Amino acid sequence: MSDDLTFDRSADPPAGVVREVAPLVRRVIAPNPSAFTFTGTATYLVGRGRVAVIDPGPDDPHHTAALLAALDGATVEAIVVTHSHRDHSAGVPALKAATGAPVVGAGPHRAFRALHAGEARGLEAGVDGSYAPDRTLADGEGITGPGWSLVAVETPGHTANHLAFAFPESALLFSGDHVMAWSTSIVAPPDGAMGAYVASLRKLIERPEELYLPGHGPALRDARRFSRQLLGHRLMRETAIRLRLAEGPRTIPQLVAELYRGLDPKLLFAAGLSVFAHLEDLTARGEAATDGPPTLNGLYRAP
């Protein structure tokens, strides 16, 4: 969904294949490819013997079986969750039942704000409302095992409860859906918020990690440079929206048609949600205006 970023869409191994992607880190791709998940959700196994499992993925018995086979009798110290979208957390109950491991990480799903009158969540089907961790990790809190540690980094934006996890032993960051090599992240109000997303991007840019292992797609190397480019892309999109509004009032479909020329029709709705997130943020800052609260169906103008 961008013409100013260079993405890595190199093929992942087939679903169910165990691949070592960093020291003490193995990855298994879930069989849930789509326009929004790329080749599928990445589940990471951290450590040897006594391990952490990051993002068990969707509720899919084949994926759970692949994870249990990859564990090969290892003790699961913790099931770690970056955020409560079903493609990341719906597999928690099955893995917990099989291993008895506690669930830690992101808190229960919550939105950034209440729904406005007549508003519906655009991606409600993807929300895992049943996700309930045994322990919620705050920024800077973590868990440890033999030879490894995971430290929570609060990165709200894609969701309000999104966490990344620093892995100091290998100088890398599990970035969840906040920063990915294959695509920009969806930011869809009210479950997502663009202002928070941009602030979290700035936070990651200030961190030392240069290798990110994301929730979908290949590893992201030179990650801070890419994150700076991603920040620039978001700010450029914001500027483009303001310039269009300066020409005259616009609806979200009009802005999408003008800003996302040649976009795959399957991604038009997601693009509209992203534009909505920008408009909601601009309206809150007094840099755009609309009648009443911002909505997907609103007419927007320069202030």
PDB file of N, CA, C and O in Angstrom, residues 60-101:
ATOM      1  N   ASP A  60      -6.012 -23.073  14.815  1.00  0.00           N
ATOM      2  CA  ASP A  60      -5.872 -24.013  13.709  1.00  0.00           C
ATOM      3  C   ASP A  60      -5.180 -25.262  14.231  1.00  0.00           C
ATOM      4  O   ASP A  60      -4.010 -25.191  14.646  1.00  0.00           O
ATOM      5  N   PRO A  61      -5.845 -26.414  14.242  1.00  0.00           N
ATOM      6  CA  PRO A  61      -5.242 -27.620  14.819  1.00  0.00           C
ATOM      7  C   PRO A  61      -3.954 -28.044  14.112  1.00  0.00           C
ATOM      8  O   PRO A  61      -3.054 -28.608  14.738  1.00  0.00           O
ATOM      9  N   HIS A  62      -3.852 -27.774  12.817  1.00  0.00           N
ATOM     10  CA  HIS A  62      -2.631 -28.139  12.095  1.00  0.00           C
ATOM     11  C   HIS A  62      -1.447 -27.305  12.595  1.00  0.00           C
ATOM     12  O   HIS A  62      -0.333 -27.818  12.757  1.00  0.00           O
ATOM     13  N   HIS A  63      -1.689 -26.025  12.837  1.00  0.00           N
ATOM     14  CA  HIS A  63      -0.604 -25.163  13.321  1.00  0.00           C
ATOM     15  C   HIS A  63      -0.226 -25.541  14.753  1.00  0.00           C
ATOM     16  O   HIS A  63       0.969 -25.613  15.083  1.00  0.00           O
ATOM     17  N   THR A  64      -1.218 -25.791  15.595  1.00  0.00           N
ATOM     18  CA  THR A  64      -0.906 -26.216  16.965  1.00  0.00           C
ATOM     19  C   THR A  64      -0.097 -27.507  16.957  1.00  0.00           C
ATOM     20  O   THR A  64       0.889 -27.646  17.702  1.00  0.00           O
ATOM     21  N   ALA A  65      -0.470 -28.454  16.097  1.00  0.00           N
ATOM     22  CA  ALA A  65       0.269 -29.717  16.006  1.00  0.00           C
ATOM     23  C   ALA A  65       1.701 -29.474  15.536  1.00  0.00           C
ATOM     24  O   ALA A  65       2.649 -30.103  16.038  1.00  0.00           O
ATOM     25  N   ALA A  66       1.884 -28.539  14.589  1.00  0.00           N
ATOM     26  CA  ALA A  66       3.228 -28.222  14.108  1.00  0.00           C
ATOM     27  C   ALA A  66       4.069 -27.613  15.220  1.00  0.00           C
ATOM     28  O   ALA A  66       5.270 -27.914  15.355  1.00  0.00           O
ATOM     29  N   LEU A  67       3.461 -26.780  16.051  1.00  0.00           N
ATOM     30  CA  LEU A  67       4.190 -26.169  17.163  1.00  0.00           C
ATOM     31  C   LEU A  67       4.596 -27.228  18.186  1.00  0.00           C
ATOM     32  O   LEU A  67       5.739 -27.235  18.670  1.00  0.00           O
ATOM     33  N   LEU A  68       3.681 -28.119  18.521  1.00  0.00           N
ATOM     34  CA  LEU A  68       3.996 -29.160  19.491  1.00  0.00           C
ATOM     35  C   LEU A  68       5.088 -30.086  18.973  1.00  0.00           C
ATOM     36  O   LEU A  68       5.972 -30.517  19.732  1.00  0.00           O
ATOM     37  N   ALA A  69       5.067 -30.360  17.679  1.00  0.00           N
ATOM     38  CA  ALA A  69       6.125 -31.187  17.102  1.00  0.00           C
ATOM     39  C   ALA A  69       7.466 -30.464  17.164  1.00  0.00           C
ATOM     40  O   ALA A  69       8.509 -31.074  17.461  1.00  0.00           O
ATOM     41  N   ALA A  70       7.460 -29.158  16.891  1.00  0.00           N
ATOM     42  CA  ALA A  70       8.700 -28.384  16.933  1.00  0.00           C
ATOM     43  C   ALA A  70       9.243 -28.288  18.352  1.00  0.00           C
ATOM     44  O   ALA A  70      10.462 -28.277  18.562  1.00  0.00           O
ATOM     45  N   LEU A  71       8.346 -28.248  19.332  1.00  0.00           N
ATOM     46  CA  LEU A  71       8.783 -28.181  20.728  1.00  0.00           C
ATOM     47  C   LEU A  71       9.488 -29.466  21.150  1.00  0.00           C
ATOM     48  O   LEU A  71      10.406 -29.443  21.983  1.00  0.00           O
ATOM     49  N   ASP A  72       9.054 -30.587  20.608  1.00  0.00           N
ATOM     50  CA  ASP A  72       9.726 -31.877  20.811  1.00  0.00           C
ATOM     51  C   ASP A  72      10.009 -32.149  22.286  1.00  0.00           C
ATOM     52  O   ASP A  72      11.121 -32.516  22.681  1.00  0.00           O
ATOM     53  N   GLY A  73       8.967 -31.957  23.112  1.00  0.00           N
ATOM     54  CA  GLY A  73       9.093 -32.278  24.526  1.00  0.00           C
ATOM     55  C   GLY A  73       9.667 -31.174  25.391  1.00  0.00           C
ATOM     56  O   GLY A  73       9.787 -31.345  26.619  1.00  0.00           O
ATOM     57  N   ALA A  74      10.039 -30.038  24.804  1.00  0.00           N
ATOM     58  CA  ALA A  74      10.559 -28.927  25.599  1.00  0.00           C
ATOM     59  C   ALA A  74       9.475 -28.400  26.536  1.00  0.00           C
ATOM     60  O   ALA A  74       8.271 -28.511  26.257  1.00  0.00           O
ATOM     61  N   THR A  75       9.887 -27.825  27.643  1.00  0.00           N
ATOM     62  CA  THR A  75       8.961 -27.203  28.586  1.00  0.00           C
ATOM     63  C   THR A  75       8.674 -25.771  28.143  1.00  0.00           C
ATOM     64  O   THR A  75       9.603 -24.988  27.921  1.00  0.00           O
ATOM     65  N   VAL A  76       7.408 -25.449  27.999  1.00  0.00           N
ATOM     66  CA  VAL A  76       7.034 -24.085  27.624  1.00  0.00           C
ATOM     67  C   VAL A  76       6.892 -23.262  28.902  1.00  0.00           C
ATOM     68  O   VAL A  76       5.988 -23.488  29.705  1.00  0.00           O
ATOM     69  N   GLU A  77       7.821 -22.328  29.090  1.00  0.00           N
ATOM     70  CA  GLU A  77       7.799 -21.466  30.273  1.00  0.00           C
ATOM     71  C   GLU A  77       6.677 -20.439  30.196  1.00  0.00           C
ATOM     72  O   GLU A  77       6.109 -20.060  31.218  1.00  0.00           O
ATOM     73  N   ALA A  78       6.379 -19.967  28.990  1.00  0.00           N
ATOM     74  CA  ALA A  78       5.348 -18.942  28.832  1.00  0.00           C
ATOM     75  C   ALA A  78       4.868 -18.904  27.390  1.00  0.00           C
ATOM     76  O   ALA A  78       5.647 -19.121  26.452  1.00  0.00           O
ATOM     77  N   ILE A  79       3.586 -18.658  27.231  1.00  0.00           N
ATOM     78  CA  ILE A  79       2.994 -18.336  25.934  1.00  0.00           C
ATOM     79  C   ILE A  79       2.864 -16.820  25.896  1.00  0.00           C
ATOM     80  O   ILE A  79       2.139 -16.227  26.703  1.00  0.00           O
ATOM     81  N   VAL A  80       3.599 -16.182  24.995  1.00  0.00           N
ATOM     82  CA  VAL A  80       3.733 -14.729  24.964  1.00  0.00           C
ATOM     83  C   VAL A  80       2.918 -14.186  23.788  1.00  0.00           C
ATOM     84  O   VAL A  80       3.006 -14.707  22.672  1.00  0.00           O
ATOM     85  N   VAL A  81       2.154 -13.133  24.025  1.00  0.00           N
ATOM     86  CA  VAL A  81       1.250 -12.598  23.004  1.00  0.00           C
ATOM     87  C   VAL A  81       1.545 -11.117  22.787  1.00  0.00           C
ATOM     88  O   VAL A  81       1.597 -10.339  23.737  1.00  0.00           O
ATOM     89  N   THR A  82       1.727 -10.734  21.505  1.00  0.00           N
ATOM     90  CA  THR A  82       1.994  -9.332  21.194  1.00  0.00           C
ATOM     91  C   THR A  82       0.731  -8.474  21.189  1.00  0.00           C
ATOM     92  O   THR A  82       0.767  -7.309  21.593  1.00  0.00           O
ATOM     93  N   HIS A  83      -0.398  -9.044  20.730  1.00  0.00           N
ATOM     94  CA  HIS A  83      -1.647  -8.285  20.710  1.00  0.00           C
ATOM     95  C   HIS A  83      -2.803  -9.237  20.405  1.00  0.00           C
ATOM     96  O   HIS A  83      -2.594 -10.378  19.986  1.00  0.00           O
ATOM     97  N   SER A  84      -4.005  -8.730  20.622  1.00  0.00           N
ATOM     98  CA  SER A  84      -5.183  -9.598  20.626  1.00  0.00           C
ATOM     99  C   SER A  84      -5.956  -9.565  19.316  1.00  0.00           C
ATOM    100  O   SER A  84      -7.168  -9.327  19.301  1.00  0.00           O
ATOM    101  N   HIS A  85      -5.282  -9.806  18.210  1.00  0.00           N
ATOM    102  CA  HIS A  85      -5.955 -10.113  16.961  1.00  0.00           C
ATOM    103  C   HIS A  85      -5.944 -11.620  16.777  1.00  0.00           C
ATOM    104  O   HIS A  85      -4.971 -12.292  17.117  1.00  0.00           O
ATOM    105  N   ARG A  86      -7.026 -12.126  16.200  1.00  0.00           N
ATOM    106  CA  ARG A  86      -7.231 -13.571  16.186  1.00  0.00           C
ATOM    107  C   ARG A  86      -6.126 -14.330  15.459  1.00  0.00           C
ATOM    108  O   ARG A  86      -5.830 -15.473  15.798  1.00  0.00           O
ATOM    109  N   ASP A  87      -5.506 -13.702  14.490  1.00  0.00           N
ATOM    110  CA  ASP A  87      -4.440 -14.405  13.781  1.00  0.00           C
ATOM    111  C   ASP A  87      -3.175 -14.538  14.623  1.00  0.00           C
ATOM    112  O   ASP A  87      -2.250 -15.270  14.254  1.00  0.00           O
ATOM    113  N   HIS A  88      -3.140 -13.887  15.785  1.00  0.00           N
ATOM    114  CA  HIS A  88      -1.997 -13.998  16.694  1.00  0.00           C
ATOM    115  C   HIS A  88      -2.336 -14.732  17.991  1.00  0.00           C
ATOM    116  O   HIS A  88      -1.492 -15.460  18.521  1.00  0.00           O
ATOM    117  N   SER A  89      -3.537 -14.533  18.501  1.00  0.00           N
ATOM    118  CA  SER A  89      -3.845 -15.009  19.854  1.00  0.00           C
ATOM    119  C   SER A  89      -4.898 -16.101  19.935  1.00  0.00           C
ATOM    120  O   SER A  89      -5.046 -16.731  20.990  1.00  0.00           O
ATOM    121  N   ALA A  90      -5.647 -16.377  18.861  1.00  0.00           N
ATOM    122  CA  ALA A  90      -6.737 -17.352  18.969  1.00  0.00           C
ATOM    123  C   ALA A  90      -6.227 -18.768  19.213  1.00  0.00           C
ATOM    124  O   ALA A  90      -6.971 -19.630  19.697  1.00  0.00           O
ATOM    125  N   GLY A  91      -4.962 -19.034  18.895  1.00  0.00           N
ATOM    126  CA  GLY A  91      -4.390 -20.345  19.155  1.00  0.00           C
ATOM    127  C   GLY A  91      -3.941 -20.555  20.586  1.00  0.00           C
ATOM    128  O   GLY A  91      -3.481 -21.651  20.942  1.00  0.00           O
ATOM    129  N   VAL A  92      -4.097 -19.537  21.428  1.00  0.00           N
ATOM    130  CA  VAL A  92      -3.647 -19.645  22.826  1.00  0.00           C
ATOM    131  C   VAL A  92      -4.326 -20.781  23.580  1.00  0.00           C
ATOM    132  O   VAL A  92      -3.648 -21.595  24.230  1.00  0.00           O
ATOM    133  N   PRO A  93      -5.656 -20.901  23.571  1.00  0.00           N
ATOM    134  CA  PRO A  93      -6.286 -21.942  24.406  1.00  0.00           C
ATOM    135  C   PRO A  93      -5.785 -23.348  24.095  1.00  0.00           C
ATOM    136  O   PRO A  93      -5.521 -24.133  25.022  1.00  0.00           O
ATOM    137  N   ALA A  94      -5.644 -23.676  22.813  1.00  0.00           N
ATOM    138  CA  ALA A  94      -5.200 -25.026  22.463  1.00  0.00           C
ATOM    139  C   ALA A  94      -3.775 -25.279  22.929  1.00  0.00           C
ATOM    140  O   ALA A  94      -3.458 -26.358  23.462  1.00  0.00           O
ATOM    141  N   LEU A  95      -2.899 -24.295  22.754  1.00  0.00           N
ATOM    142  CA  LEU A  95      -1.505 -24.487  23.176  1.00  0.00           C
ATOM    143  C   LEU A  95      -1.399 -24.521  24.694  1.00  0.00           C
ATOM    144  O   LEU A  95      -0.619 -25.311  25.257  1.00  0.00           O
ATOM    145  N   LYS A  96      -2.189 -23.712  25.373  1.00  0.00           N
ATOM    146  CA  LYS A  96      -2.176 -23.738  26.832  1.00  0.00           C
ATOM    147  C   LYS A  96      -2.688 -25.074  27.352  1.00  0.00           C
ATOM    148  O   LYS A  96      -2.136 -25.644  28.306  1.00  0.00           O
ATOM    149  N   ALA A  97      -3.738 -25.603  26.732  1.00  0.00           N
ATOM    150  CA  ALA A  97      -4.274 -26.898  27.166  1.00  0.00           C
ATOM    151  C   ALA A  97      -3.245 -28.007  26.974  1.00  0.00           C
ATOM    152  O   ALA A  97      -3.165 -28.944  27.779  1.00  0.00           O
ATOM    153  N   ALA A  98      -2.439 -27.907  25.925  1.00  0.00           N
ATOM    154  CA  ALA A  98      -1.462 -28.952  25.631  1.00  0.00           C
ATOM    155  C   ALA A  98      -0.203 -28.852  26.483  1.00  0.00           C
ATOM    156  O   ALA A  98       0.460 -29.858  26.733  1.00  0.00           O
ATOM    157  N   THR A  99       0.129 -27.626  26.931  1.00  0.00           N
ATOM    158  CA  THR A  99       1.400 -27.421  27.633  1.00  0.00           C
ATOM    159  C   THR A  99       1.259 -27.001  29.088  1.00  0.00           C
ATOM    160  O   THR A  99       2.203 -27.146  29.865  1.00  0.00           O
ATOM    161  N   GLY A 100       0.104 -26.448  29.450  1.00  0.00           N
ATOM    162  CA  GLY A 100      -0.082 -25.939  30.803  1.00  0.00           C
ATOM    163  C   GLY A 100       0.656 -24.650  31.080  1.00  0.00           C
ATOM    164  O   GLY A 100       0.710 -24.191  32.233  1.00  0.00           O
ATOM    165  N   ALA A 101       1.214 -24.010  30.061  1.00  0.00           N
ATOM    166  CA  ALA A 101       2.027 -22.809  30.255  1.00  0.00           C
ATOM    167  C   ALA A 101       1.156 -21.587  30.520  1.00  0.00           C
ATOM    168  O   ALA A 101       0.043 -21.471  29.987  1.00  0.00           O
TER     169      ALA A 101
END
